[in-house]
Tab-separated table of C-alpha atoms in Angstrom:
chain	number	residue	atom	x	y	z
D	1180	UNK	CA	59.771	98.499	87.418
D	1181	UNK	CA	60.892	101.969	85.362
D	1182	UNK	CA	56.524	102.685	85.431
D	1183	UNK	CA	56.240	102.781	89.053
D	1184	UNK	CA	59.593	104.672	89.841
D	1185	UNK	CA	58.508	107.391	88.498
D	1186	UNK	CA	55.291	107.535	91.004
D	1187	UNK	CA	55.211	111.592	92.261
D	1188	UNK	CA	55.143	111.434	96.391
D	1189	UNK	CA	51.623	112.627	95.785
D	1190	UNK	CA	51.252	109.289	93.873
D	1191	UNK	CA	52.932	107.298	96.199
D	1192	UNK	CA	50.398	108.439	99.196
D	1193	UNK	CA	47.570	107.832	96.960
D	1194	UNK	CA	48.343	104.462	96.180
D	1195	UNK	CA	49.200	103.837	100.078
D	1196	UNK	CA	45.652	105.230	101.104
D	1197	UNK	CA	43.709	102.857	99.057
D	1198	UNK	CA	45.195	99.843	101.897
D	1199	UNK	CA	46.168	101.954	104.741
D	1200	UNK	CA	44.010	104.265	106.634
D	1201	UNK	CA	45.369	107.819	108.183
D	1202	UNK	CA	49.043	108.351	109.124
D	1203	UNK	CA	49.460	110.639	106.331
D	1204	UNK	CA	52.934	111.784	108.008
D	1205	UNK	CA	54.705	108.502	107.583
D	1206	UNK	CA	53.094	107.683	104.541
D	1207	UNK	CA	54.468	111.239	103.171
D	1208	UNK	CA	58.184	110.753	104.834
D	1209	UNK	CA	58.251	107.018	102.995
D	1210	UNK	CA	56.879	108.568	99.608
D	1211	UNK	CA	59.736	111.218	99.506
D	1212	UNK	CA	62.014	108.534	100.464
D	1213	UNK	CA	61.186	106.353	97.350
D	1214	UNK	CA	60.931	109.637	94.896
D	1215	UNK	CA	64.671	110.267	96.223
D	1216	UNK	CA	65.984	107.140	94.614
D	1217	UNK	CA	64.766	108.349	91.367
D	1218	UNK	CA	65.788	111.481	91.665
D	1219	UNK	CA	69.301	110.308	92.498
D	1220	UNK	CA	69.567	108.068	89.337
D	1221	UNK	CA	69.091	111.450	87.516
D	1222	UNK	CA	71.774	113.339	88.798
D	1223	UNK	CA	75.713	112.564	87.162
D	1224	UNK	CA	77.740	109.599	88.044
D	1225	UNK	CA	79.905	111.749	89.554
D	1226	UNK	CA	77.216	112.526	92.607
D	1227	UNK	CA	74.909	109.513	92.486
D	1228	UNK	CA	77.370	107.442	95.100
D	1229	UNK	CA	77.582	110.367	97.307
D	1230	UNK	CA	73.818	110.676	98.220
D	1231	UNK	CA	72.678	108.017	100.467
D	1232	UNK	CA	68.866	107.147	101.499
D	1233	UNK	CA	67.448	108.685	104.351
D	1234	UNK	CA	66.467	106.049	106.532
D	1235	UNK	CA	63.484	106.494	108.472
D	1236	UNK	CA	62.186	105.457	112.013
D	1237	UNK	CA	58.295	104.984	113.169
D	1238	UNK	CA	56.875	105.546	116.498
D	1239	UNK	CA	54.276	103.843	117.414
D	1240	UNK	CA	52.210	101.406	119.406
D	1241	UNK	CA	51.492	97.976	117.380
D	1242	UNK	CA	48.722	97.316	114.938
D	1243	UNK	CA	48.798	101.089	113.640
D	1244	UNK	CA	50.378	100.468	110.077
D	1245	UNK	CA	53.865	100.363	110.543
D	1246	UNK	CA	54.799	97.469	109.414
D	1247	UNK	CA	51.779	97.838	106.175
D	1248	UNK	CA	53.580	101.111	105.307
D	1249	UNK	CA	56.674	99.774	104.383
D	1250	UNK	CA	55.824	96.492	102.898
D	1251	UNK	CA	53.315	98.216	100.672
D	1252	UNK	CA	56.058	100.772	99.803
D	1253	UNK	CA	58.526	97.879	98.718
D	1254	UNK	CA	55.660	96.294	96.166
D	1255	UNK	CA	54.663	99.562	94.593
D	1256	UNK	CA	58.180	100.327	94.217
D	1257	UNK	CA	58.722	96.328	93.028
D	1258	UNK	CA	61.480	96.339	95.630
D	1259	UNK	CA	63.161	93.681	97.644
D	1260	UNK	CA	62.119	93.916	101.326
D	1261	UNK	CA	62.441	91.815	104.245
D	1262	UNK	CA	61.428	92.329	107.935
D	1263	UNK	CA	63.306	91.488	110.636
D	1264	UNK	CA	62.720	91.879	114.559
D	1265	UNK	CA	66.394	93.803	115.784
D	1266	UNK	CA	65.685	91.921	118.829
D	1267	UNK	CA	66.602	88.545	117.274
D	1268	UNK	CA	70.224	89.493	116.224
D	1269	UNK	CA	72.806	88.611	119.028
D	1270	UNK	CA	76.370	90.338	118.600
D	1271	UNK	CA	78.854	88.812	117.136
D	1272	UNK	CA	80.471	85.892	118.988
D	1273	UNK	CA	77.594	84.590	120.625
D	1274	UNK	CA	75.389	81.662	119.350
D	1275	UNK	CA	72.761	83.056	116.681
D	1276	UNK	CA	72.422	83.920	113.407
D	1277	UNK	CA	75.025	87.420	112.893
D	1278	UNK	CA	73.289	90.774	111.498
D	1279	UNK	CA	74.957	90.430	108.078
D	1280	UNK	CA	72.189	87.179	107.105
D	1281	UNK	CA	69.858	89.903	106.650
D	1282	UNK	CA	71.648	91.098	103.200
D	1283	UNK	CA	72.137	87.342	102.658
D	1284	UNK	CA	68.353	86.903	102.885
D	1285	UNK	CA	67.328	90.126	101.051
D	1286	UNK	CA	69.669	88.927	97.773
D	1287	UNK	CA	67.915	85.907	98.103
D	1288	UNK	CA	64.727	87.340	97.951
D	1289	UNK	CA	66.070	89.234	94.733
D	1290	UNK	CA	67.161	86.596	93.112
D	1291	UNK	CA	63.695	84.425	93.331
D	1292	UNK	CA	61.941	87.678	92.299
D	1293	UNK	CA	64.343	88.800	89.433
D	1294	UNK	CA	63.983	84.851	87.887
D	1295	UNK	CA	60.546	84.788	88.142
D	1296	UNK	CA	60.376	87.929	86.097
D	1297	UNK	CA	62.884	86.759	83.669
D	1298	UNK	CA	60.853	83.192	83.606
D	1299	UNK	CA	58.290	85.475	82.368
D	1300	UNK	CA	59.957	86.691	79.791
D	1301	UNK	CA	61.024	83.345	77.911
D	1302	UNK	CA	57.036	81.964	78.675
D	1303	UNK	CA	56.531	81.513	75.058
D	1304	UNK	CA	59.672	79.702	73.946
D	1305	UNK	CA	59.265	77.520	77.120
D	1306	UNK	CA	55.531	76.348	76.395
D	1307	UNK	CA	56.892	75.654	72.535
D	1308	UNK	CA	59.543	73.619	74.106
D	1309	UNK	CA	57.415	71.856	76.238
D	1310	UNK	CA	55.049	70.921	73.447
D	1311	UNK	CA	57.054	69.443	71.553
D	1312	UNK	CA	58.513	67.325	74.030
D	1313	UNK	CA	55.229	66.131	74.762
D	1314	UNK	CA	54.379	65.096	71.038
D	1315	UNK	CA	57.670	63.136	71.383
D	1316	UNK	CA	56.093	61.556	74.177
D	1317	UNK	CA	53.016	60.710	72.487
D	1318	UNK	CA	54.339	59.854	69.378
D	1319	UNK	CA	55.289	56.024	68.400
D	1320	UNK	CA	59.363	56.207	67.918
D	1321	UNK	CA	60.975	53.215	65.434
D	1322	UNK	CA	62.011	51.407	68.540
D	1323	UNK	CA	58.466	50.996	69.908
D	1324	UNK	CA	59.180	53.667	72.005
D	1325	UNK	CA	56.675	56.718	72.636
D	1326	UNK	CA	53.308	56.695	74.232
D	1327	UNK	CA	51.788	53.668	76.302
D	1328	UNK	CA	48.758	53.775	74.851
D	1329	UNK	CA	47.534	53.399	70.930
D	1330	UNK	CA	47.567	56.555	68.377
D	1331	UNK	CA	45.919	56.842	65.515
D	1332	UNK	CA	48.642	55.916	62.771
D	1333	UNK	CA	48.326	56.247	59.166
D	1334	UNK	CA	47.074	59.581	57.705
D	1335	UNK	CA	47.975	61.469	61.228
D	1336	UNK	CA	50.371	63.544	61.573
D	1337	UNK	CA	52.507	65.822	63.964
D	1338	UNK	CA	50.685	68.806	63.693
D	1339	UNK	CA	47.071	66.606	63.961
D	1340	UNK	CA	48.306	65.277	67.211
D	1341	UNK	CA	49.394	68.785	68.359
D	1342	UNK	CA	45.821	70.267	67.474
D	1343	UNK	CA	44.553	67.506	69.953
D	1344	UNK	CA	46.788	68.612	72.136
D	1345	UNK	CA	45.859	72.092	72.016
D	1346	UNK	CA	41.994	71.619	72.087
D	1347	UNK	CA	42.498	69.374	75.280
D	1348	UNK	CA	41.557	66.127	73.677
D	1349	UNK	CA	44.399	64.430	74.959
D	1350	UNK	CA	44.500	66.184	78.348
D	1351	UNK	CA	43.265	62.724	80.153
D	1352	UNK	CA	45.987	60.782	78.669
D	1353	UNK	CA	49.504	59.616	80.504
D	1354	UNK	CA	52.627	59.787	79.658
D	1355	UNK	CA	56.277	58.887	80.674
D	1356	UNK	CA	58.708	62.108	81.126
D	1357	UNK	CA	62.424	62.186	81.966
D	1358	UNK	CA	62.619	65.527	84.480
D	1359	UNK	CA	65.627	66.491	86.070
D	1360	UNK	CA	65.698	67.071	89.940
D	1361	UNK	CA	68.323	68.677	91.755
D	1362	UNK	CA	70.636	66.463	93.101
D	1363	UNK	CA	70.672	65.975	97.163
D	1364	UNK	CA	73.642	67.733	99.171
D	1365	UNK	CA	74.719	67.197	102.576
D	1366	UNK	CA	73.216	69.309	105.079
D	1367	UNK	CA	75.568	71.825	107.009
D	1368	UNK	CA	73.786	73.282	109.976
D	1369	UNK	CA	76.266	75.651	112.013
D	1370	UNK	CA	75.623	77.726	114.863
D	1371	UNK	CA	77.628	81.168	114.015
D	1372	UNK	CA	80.391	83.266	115.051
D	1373	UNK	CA	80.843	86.185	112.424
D	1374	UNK	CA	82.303	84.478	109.484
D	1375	UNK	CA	81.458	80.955	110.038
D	1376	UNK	CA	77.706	81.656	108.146
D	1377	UNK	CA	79.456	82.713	105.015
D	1378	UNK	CA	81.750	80.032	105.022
D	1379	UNK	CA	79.166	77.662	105.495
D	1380	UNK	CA	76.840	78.275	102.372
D	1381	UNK	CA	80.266	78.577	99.841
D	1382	UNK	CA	80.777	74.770	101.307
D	1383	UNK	CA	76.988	73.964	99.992
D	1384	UNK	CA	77.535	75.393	96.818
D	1385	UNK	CA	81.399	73.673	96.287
D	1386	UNK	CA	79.537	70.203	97.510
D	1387	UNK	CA	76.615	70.976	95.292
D	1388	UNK	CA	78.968	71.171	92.350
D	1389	UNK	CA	80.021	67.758	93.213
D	1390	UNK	CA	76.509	66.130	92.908
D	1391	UNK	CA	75.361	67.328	89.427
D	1392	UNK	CA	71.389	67.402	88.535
D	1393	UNK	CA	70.060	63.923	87.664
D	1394	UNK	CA	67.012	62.654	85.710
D	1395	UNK	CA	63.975	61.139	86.964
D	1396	UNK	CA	61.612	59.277	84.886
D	1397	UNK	CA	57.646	60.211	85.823
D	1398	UNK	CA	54.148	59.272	84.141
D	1399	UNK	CA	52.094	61.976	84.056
D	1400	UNK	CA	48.810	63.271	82.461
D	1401	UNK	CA	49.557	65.423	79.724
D	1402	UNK	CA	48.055	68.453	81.701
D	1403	UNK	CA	50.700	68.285	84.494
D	1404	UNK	CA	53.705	67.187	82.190
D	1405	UNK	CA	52.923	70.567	80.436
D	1406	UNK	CA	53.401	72.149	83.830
D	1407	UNK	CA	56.428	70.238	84.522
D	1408	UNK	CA	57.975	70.598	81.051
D	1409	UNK	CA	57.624	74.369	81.041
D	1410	UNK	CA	59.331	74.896	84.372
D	1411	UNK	CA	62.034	72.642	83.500
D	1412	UNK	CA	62.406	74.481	79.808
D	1413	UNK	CA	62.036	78.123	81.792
D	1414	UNK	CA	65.081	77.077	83.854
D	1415	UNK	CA	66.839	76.284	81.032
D	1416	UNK	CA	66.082	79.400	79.217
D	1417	UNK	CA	66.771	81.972	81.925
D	1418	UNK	CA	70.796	83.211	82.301
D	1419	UNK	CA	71.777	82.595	85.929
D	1420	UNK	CA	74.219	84.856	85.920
D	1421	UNK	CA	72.295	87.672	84.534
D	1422	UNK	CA	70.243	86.382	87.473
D	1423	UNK	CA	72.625	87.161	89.833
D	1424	UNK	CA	73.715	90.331	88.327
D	1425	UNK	CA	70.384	91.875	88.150
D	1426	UNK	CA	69.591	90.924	91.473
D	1427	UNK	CA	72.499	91.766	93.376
D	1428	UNK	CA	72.520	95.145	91.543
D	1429	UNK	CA	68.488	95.643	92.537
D	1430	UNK	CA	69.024	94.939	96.531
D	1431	UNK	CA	71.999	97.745	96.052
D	1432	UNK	CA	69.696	99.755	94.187
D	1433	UNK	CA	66.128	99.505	95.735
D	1434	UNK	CA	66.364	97.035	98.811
D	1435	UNK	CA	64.193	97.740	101.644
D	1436	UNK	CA	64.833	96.536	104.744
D	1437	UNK	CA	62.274	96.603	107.506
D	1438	UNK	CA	64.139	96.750	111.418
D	1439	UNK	CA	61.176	95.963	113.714
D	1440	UNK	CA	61.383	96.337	117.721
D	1441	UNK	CA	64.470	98.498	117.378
D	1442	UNK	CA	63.165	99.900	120.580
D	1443	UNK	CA	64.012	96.388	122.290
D	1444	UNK	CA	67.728	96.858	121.322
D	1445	UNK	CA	67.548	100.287	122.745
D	1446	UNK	CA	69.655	100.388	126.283
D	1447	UNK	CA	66.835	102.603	127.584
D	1448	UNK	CA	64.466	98.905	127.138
D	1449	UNK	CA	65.793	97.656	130.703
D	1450	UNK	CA	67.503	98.594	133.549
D	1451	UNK	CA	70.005	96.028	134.310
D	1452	UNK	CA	73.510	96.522	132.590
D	1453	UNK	CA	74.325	93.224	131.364
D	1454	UNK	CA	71.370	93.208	128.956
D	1455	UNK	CA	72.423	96.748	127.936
D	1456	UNK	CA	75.849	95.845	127.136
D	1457	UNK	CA	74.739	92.976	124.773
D	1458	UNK	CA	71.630	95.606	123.401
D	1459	UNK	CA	74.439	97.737	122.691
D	1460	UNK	CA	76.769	94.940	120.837
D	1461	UNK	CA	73.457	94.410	118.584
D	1462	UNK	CA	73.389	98.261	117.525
D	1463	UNK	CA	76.993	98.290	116.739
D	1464	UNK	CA	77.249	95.230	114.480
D	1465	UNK	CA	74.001	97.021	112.761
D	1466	UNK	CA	75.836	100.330	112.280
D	1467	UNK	CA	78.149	98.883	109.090
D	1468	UNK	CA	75.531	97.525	107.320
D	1469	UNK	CA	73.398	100.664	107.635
D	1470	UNK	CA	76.296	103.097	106.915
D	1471	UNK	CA	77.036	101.126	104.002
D	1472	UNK	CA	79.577	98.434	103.953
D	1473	UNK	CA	79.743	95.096	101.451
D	1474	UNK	CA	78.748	91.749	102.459
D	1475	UNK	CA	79.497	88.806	100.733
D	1476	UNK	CA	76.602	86.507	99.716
D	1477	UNK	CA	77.063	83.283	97.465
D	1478	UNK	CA	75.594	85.820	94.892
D	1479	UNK	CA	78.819	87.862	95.076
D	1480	UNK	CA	79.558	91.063	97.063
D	1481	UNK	CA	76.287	93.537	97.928
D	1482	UNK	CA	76.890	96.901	98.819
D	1483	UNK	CA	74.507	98.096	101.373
D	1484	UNK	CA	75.249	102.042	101.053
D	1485	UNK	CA	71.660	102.249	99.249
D	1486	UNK	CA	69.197	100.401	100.932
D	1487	UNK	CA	66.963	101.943	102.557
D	1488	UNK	CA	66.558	101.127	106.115
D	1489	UNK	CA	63.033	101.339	107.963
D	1490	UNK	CA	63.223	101.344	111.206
D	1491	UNK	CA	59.966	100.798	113.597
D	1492	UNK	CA	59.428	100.229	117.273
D	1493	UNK	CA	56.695	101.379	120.165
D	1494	UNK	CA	59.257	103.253	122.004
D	1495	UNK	CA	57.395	102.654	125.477
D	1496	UNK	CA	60.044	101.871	127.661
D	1497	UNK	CA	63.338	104.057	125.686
D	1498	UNK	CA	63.299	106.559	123.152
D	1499	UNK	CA	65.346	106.669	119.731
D	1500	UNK	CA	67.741	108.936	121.711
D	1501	UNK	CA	68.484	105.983	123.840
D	1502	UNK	CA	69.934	104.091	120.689
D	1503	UNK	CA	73.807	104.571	120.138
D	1504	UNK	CA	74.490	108.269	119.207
D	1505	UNK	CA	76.187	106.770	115.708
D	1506	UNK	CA	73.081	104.635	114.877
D	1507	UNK	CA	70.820	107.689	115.384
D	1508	UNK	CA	72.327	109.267	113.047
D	1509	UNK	CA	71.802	107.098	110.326
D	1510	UNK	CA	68.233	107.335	110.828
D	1511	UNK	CA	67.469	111.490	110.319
D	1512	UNK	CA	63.955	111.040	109.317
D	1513	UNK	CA	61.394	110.061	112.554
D	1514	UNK	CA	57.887	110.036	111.757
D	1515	UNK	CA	55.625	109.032	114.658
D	1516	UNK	CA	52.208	106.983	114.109
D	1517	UNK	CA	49.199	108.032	116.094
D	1518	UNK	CA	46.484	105.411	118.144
D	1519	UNK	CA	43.630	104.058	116.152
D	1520	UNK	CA	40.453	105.590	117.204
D	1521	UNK	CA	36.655	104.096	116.960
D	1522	UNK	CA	36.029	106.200	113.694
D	1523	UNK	CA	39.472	104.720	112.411
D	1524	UNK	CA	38.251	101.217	112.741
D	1525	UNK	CA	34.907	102.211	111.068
D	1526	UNK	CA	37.126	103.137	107.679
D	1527	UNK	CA	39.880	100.275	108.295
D	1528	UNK	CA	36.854	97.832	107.745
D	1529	UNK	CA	35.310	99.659	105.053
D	1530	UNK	CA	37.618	101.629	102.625
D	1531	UNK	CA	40.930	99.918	102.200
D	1532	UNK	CA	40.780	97.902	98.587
D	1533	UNK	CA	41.610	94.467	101.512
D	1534	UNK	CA	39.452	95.389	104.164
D	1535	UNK	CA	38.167	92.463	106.217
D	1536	UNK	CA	34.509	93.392	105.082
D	1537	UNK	CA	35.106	92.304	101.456
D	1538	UNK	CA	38.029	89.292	102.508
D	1539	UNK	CA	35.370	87.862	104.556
D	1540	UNK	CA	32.478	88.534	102.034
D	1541	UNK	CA	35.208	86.674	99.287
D	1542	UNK	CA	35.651	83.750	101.488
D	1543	UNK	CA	32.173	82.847	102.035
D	1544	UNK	CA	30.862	83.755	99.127
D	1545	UNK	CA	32.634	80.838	97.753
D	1546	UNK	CA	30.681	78.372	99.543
D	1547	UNK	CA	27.618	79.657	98.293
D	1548	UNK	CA	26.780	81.982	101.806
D	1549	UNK	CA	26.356	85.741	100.769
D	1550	UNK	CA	27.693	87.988	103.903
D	1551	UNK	CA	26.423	91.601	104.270
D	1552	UNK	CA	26.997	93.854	106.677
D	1553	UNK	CA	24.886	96.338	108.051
D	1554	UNK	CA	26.308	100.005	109.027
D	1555	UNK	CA	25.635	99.599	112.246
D	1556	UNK	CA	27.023	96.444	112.948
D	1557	UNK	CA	30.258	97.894	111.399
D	1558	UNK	CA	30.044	100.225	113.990
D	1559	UNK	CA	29.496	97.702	116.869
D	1560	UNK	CA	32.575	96.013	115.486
D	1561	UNK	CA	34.615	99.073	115.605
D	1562	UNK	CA	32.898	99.998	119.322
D	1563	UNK	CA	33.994	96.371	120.544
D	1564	UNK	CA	37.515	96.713	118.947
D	1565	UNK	CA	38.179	100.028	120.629
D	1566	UNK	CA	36.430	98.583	123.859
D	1567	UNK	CA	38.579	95.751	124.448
D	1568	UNK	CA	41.892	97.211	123.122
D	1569	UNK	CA	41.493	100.068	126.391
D	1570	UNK	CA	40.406	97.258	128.992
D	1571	UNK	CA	43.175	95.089	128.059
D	1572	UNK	CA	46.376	95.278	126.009
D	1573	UNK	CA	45.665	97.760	122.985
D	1574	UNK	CA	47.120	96.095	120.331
D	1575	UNK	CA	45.449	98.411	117.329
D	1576	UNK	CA	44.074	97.264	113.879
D	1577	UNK	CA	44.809	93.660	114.557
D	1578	UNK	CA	41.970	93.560	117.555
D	1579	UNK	CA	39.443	93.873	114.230
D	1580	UNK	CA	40.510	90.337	112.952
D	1581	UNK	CA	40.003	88.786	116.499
D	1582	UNK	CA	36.845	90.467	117.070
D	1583	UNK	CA	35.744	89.386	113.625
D	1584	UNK	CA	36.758	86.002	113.488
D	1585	UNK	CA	35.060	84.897	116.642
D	1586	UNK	CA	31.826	87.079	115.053
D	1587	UNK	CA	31.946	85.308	112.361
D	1588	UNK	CA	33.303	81.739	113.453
D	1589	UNK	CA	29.131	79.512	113.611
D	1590	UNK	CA	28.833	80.887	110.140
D	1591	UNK	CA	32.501	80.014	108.728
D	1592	UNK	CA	32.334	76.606	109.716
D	1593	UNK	CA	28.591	75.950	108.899
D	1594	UNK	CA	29.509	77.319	105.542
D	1595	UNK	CA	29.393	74.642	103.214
D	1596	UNK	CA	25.495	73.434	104.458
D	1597	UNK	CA	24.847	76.871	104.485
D	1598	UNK	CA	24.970	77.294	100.157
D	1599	UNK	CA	22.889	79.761	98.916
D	1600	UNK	CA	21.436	81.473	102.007
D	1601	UNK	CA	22.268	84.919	103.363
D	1602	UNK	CA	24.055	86.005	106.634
D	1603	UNK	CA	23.377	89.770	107.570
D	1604	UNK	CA	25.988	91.331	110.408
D	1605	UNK	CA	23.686	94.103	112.169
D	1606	UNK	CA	24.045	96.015	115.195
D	1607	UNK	CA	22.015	92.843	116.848
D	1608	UNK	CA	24.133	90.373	115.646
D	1609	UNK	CA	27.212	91.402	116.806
D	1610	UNK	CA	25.802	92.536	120.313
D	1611	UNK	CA	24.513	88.464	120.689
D	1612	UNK	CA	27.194	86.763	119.773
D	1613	UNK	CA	30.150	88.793	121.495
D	1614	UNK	CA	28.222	91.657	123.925
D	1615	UNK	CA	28.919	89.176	127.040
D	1616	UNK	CA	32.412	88.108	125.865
D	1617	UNK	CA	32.926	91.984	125.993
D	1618	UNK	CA	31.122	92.244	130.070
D	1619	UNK	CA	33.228	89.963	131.216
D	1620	UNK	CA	37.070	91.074	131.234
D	1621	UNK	CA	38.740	88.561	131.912
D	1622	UNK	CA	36.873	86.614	128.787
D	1623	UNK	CA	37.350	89.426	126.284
D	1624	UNK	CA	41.594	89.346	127.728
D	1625	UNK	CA	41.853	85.312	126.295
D	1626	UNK	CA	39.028	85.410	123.484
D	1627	UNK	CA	38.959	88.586	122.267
C-alpha cells in the first residue's frame, strides 16, 4: 500500500486512462484528492486531524464513468470502497436499513481485505503446517491409526513420504481430516430504527461466544486437504485483533465511499412535499457521517472525519444546489462528466487494458473460436451504440455490452462445436445481424 500512495496526480490519471476513456476533469479532481491524503500524513500531528478530504460530486448522465472512476481510484490506492445508491437509505425511524450500515459495511470490507493480506503473509508457515498434518494423516500411528490405505513400511521414512508428497505421487490418495467449522448461531433479522442495527450484531457476536468452533471429521484427497489444512492453519496464524486494528484504522485512513443517485435524495427530484420532507430526512442523517462523526461497528468505534466521500448523480430533474445547504458544503469539489460520443465508443472498445474487444476475444478463445474484429465493424458497433442510445433512453458506455452481446450471441453459444475456426466482426457482419433490430424502434427499445 506505501508504493501506490505515493502515485503523483499525473500518475494517478495515467493509470485511470489505461481503463477509462476521456473525462480528464474528474479523473484530475479524484487524483488530487488521493495525493491529498499523502500529503496530509506528511504534515505534524498537530495539523493532520484538522485537514479533512475534499469530497467530490459528479455530474453526469449514466454509463459515462462515474461510477469506474472511483472504484478504480479505491484499487490503485488499495482502499476500502463501497457503493451505495442514497436513494435506498430511509431516515431514521422508518423501516430500512439506517445510513450508519454503510461504515458498518465498509469496516467489513476492511477487515476481509486486511486478513487476506495478512493470510498472505504467514503462507509459508501455513503450507509447513499443513504438511505435516497431512504426513500424520498418512502415516501408520501405534494404535492402527493413520491412513486407510497401505504405506510402504520398513526402510521409509518421514521425509520419503513427504518427497511423495511434494512430487504429487500421492495426490490421488484419501485421507481422513479433523477441520473445524464455525459453530451455527441463531439468526437475528430486525427491521431498524437507529440503534436497533447495532444492537443487533453485538447480540450475534455475545451468542456466537456461546457456541464455540467444533470439529468435523472429512476424507479428502490429499490435494484438497492441503487446501483445507492451509486455510484452517492461516486462520490460526493471523492476529484478529491486529485484524481489527489495522482495518478499522485503514477505513479512517483511506475509505472510499461511493454515494450514487444523490440527485434522487435531492428535494428538487419531485414536486410533491411529502417525498421532499422524507428526501430531506435522508440528507440530514447523511450529514454526520460525512462531517465526521464515530460509529460503532462490532470492530470497535470508526471515525468517519477521513473518508472520502464520492458523490455521483445525473442531476436531470434537481441540481446539487437543491441538496441541503449543510450537505453542499461538505462536497466543495463538483466535477461534471460529459456524453459519450461515436468516436468515444470507437476508443472505449479498443484502448482500455478491459475493453470488450479483448474480454470477448478471451472468452472465446477458450473454446478454441479465435474472434477478430475488423476496424470497421468497430465502427458499426460504435455507430449502432450511439444510434440507439439517441432514439431511445441514452444510457452511455453500457449500450456497447448490449449491442455486443446480441452481436455476438450465434457465435457464443455455438462456441464449443465451433473449436478451432475463426469468427471475423466486419462492417457486414454487424450490419446483418443487428441493422434491422436498429430500423425498427420499438425492437432496438427491448433488445438493444
Amino acid at each position: 500500500m506505501s508504493e501506490l500512495r505515493s502515485f503523483t496526480p499525473r500518475e494517478i490519471v495515467s493509470e485511470l486512462d489505461k481503463y477509462i476513456v476521456g473525462q480528464r476533469e474528474a479523473k484530475r479532481a479524484v487524483a488530487i484528492a488521493l495525493r491529498n491524503r499523502w500529503r496530509r500524513r506528511q504534515v505534524s500531528a498537530e495539523l493532520r486531524d484538522e485537514i479533512v478530504p475534499k469530497n467530490i460530486i459528479m455530474i453526469g448522465p449514466t454509463g459515462v464513468g462515474k461510477t469506474e472512476i472511483a472504484r478504480r481510484l479505491a484499487k490503485l490506492a488499495e482502499a476500502p470502497f463501497i457503493k451505495v445508491e442514497a436513494s435506498k437509505f430511509t431516515e431514521v425511524g422508518y423501516v430500512g436499513r439506517d445510513v450508519e450500515s454503510i461504515i458498518r459495511d465498509l469496516t467489513e470490507l476492511a477487515v476481509t481485505m486486511v486478513t487476506e493480506e495478512e493470510k498472505r503473509t504467514v503462507r509459508v508457515k501455513a503450507e509447513e503446517l499443513a504438511e505435516e498434518r497431512i504426513l500424520d494423516a498418512l502415516l501408520p500411528t501405534p494404535d492402527g491409526g493413520g491412513s486407510a490405505e497401505p504405506v510402504p513400511v520398513g526402510g521409509e521414512t518421514r521425509e520419503k513420504l513427504r518427497k511423495m508428497l511434494r512430487e504429487g505421487v500421492l495426490d490421488e490418495r484419501e485421507i481422513e481430516l479433523d477441520l473445524t467449522q464455525a459453530a451455527a448461531t441463531p439468526s437475528m433479522s430486525v427491521f431498524t430504527p437507529q440503534g436497533v442495527e447495532e444492537m443487533g450484531f453485538q447480540m450475534k457476536d455475545f451468542l456466537g461466544g456461546l457456541f464455540p468452533n467444533q470439529q468435523k471429521r472429512r476424507r479428502m484427497r490429499v490435494p484438497a486437504a492441503r487446501d483445507a489444512l492451509i486455510a484452517e492453519e492461516a486462520d490460526r496464524l493471523i492476529d484478529g485483533e491486529r485484524v481489527r486494528e489495522l482495518a478499522v484504522a485503514r477505513v479512517e485512513e483511506a475509505g472510499i465511499v461511493f454515494l450514487d443517485e444523490i440527485d434522487k435524495i435531492a428535494a428538487g427530484s419531485s414536486g410533491g412535499s411529502g417525498p421532499d420532507i422524507s428526501r430531506e430526512g435522508v440528507q440530514r442523517d447523511l450529514l454526520p457521517i460525512v462531517e465526521g462523526s464515530t460509529v460503532q461497528t462490532k470492530h470497535g468505534p470508526v471515525r468517519t472525519d477521513h473518508v472520502l466521500f464520492v458523490a455521483a448523480g445525473a442531476f436531470h430533474v434537481a441540481k446539487p444546489s437543491d441538496l441541503i445547504p449543510e450537505l453542499q458544503g461538505r462536497f466543495p469539489i463538483r466535477v461534471e462528466l460529459s456524453s459519450l460520443s461515436q468516436d468515444d465508443f470507437i476508443r472505449i472498445l479498443t484502448e482500455p487494458q478491459n475493453s470488450l474487444v479483448r474480454q470477448y476475444a478471451a472468452l472465446l478463445e477458450t473454446e478454441g473460436v479465435h474472434l477478430e474484429f475488423k476496424e470497421d465493424g468497430i465502427r458499426a458497433i460504435a455507430e449502432i451504440a450511439t444510434t440507439v442510445n439517441k432514439s431511445t433512453d441514452d444510457i452511455g458506455a453500457r449500450r456497447l455490452h448490449t449491442v455486443v452481446e446480441k452481436l455476438l450471441e450465434d457465435v457464443s453459444f455455438d462456441a464449443p462445436d465451433l473449436g478451432g475456426s475463426q469468427f471475423v466482426v466486419d462492417e457486414a457482419c454487424v450490419r446483418e445481424r443487428l441493422g434491422d433490430l436498429v430500423e425498427d424502434r420499438d425492437l432496438a427499445r427491448y433488445i438493444l
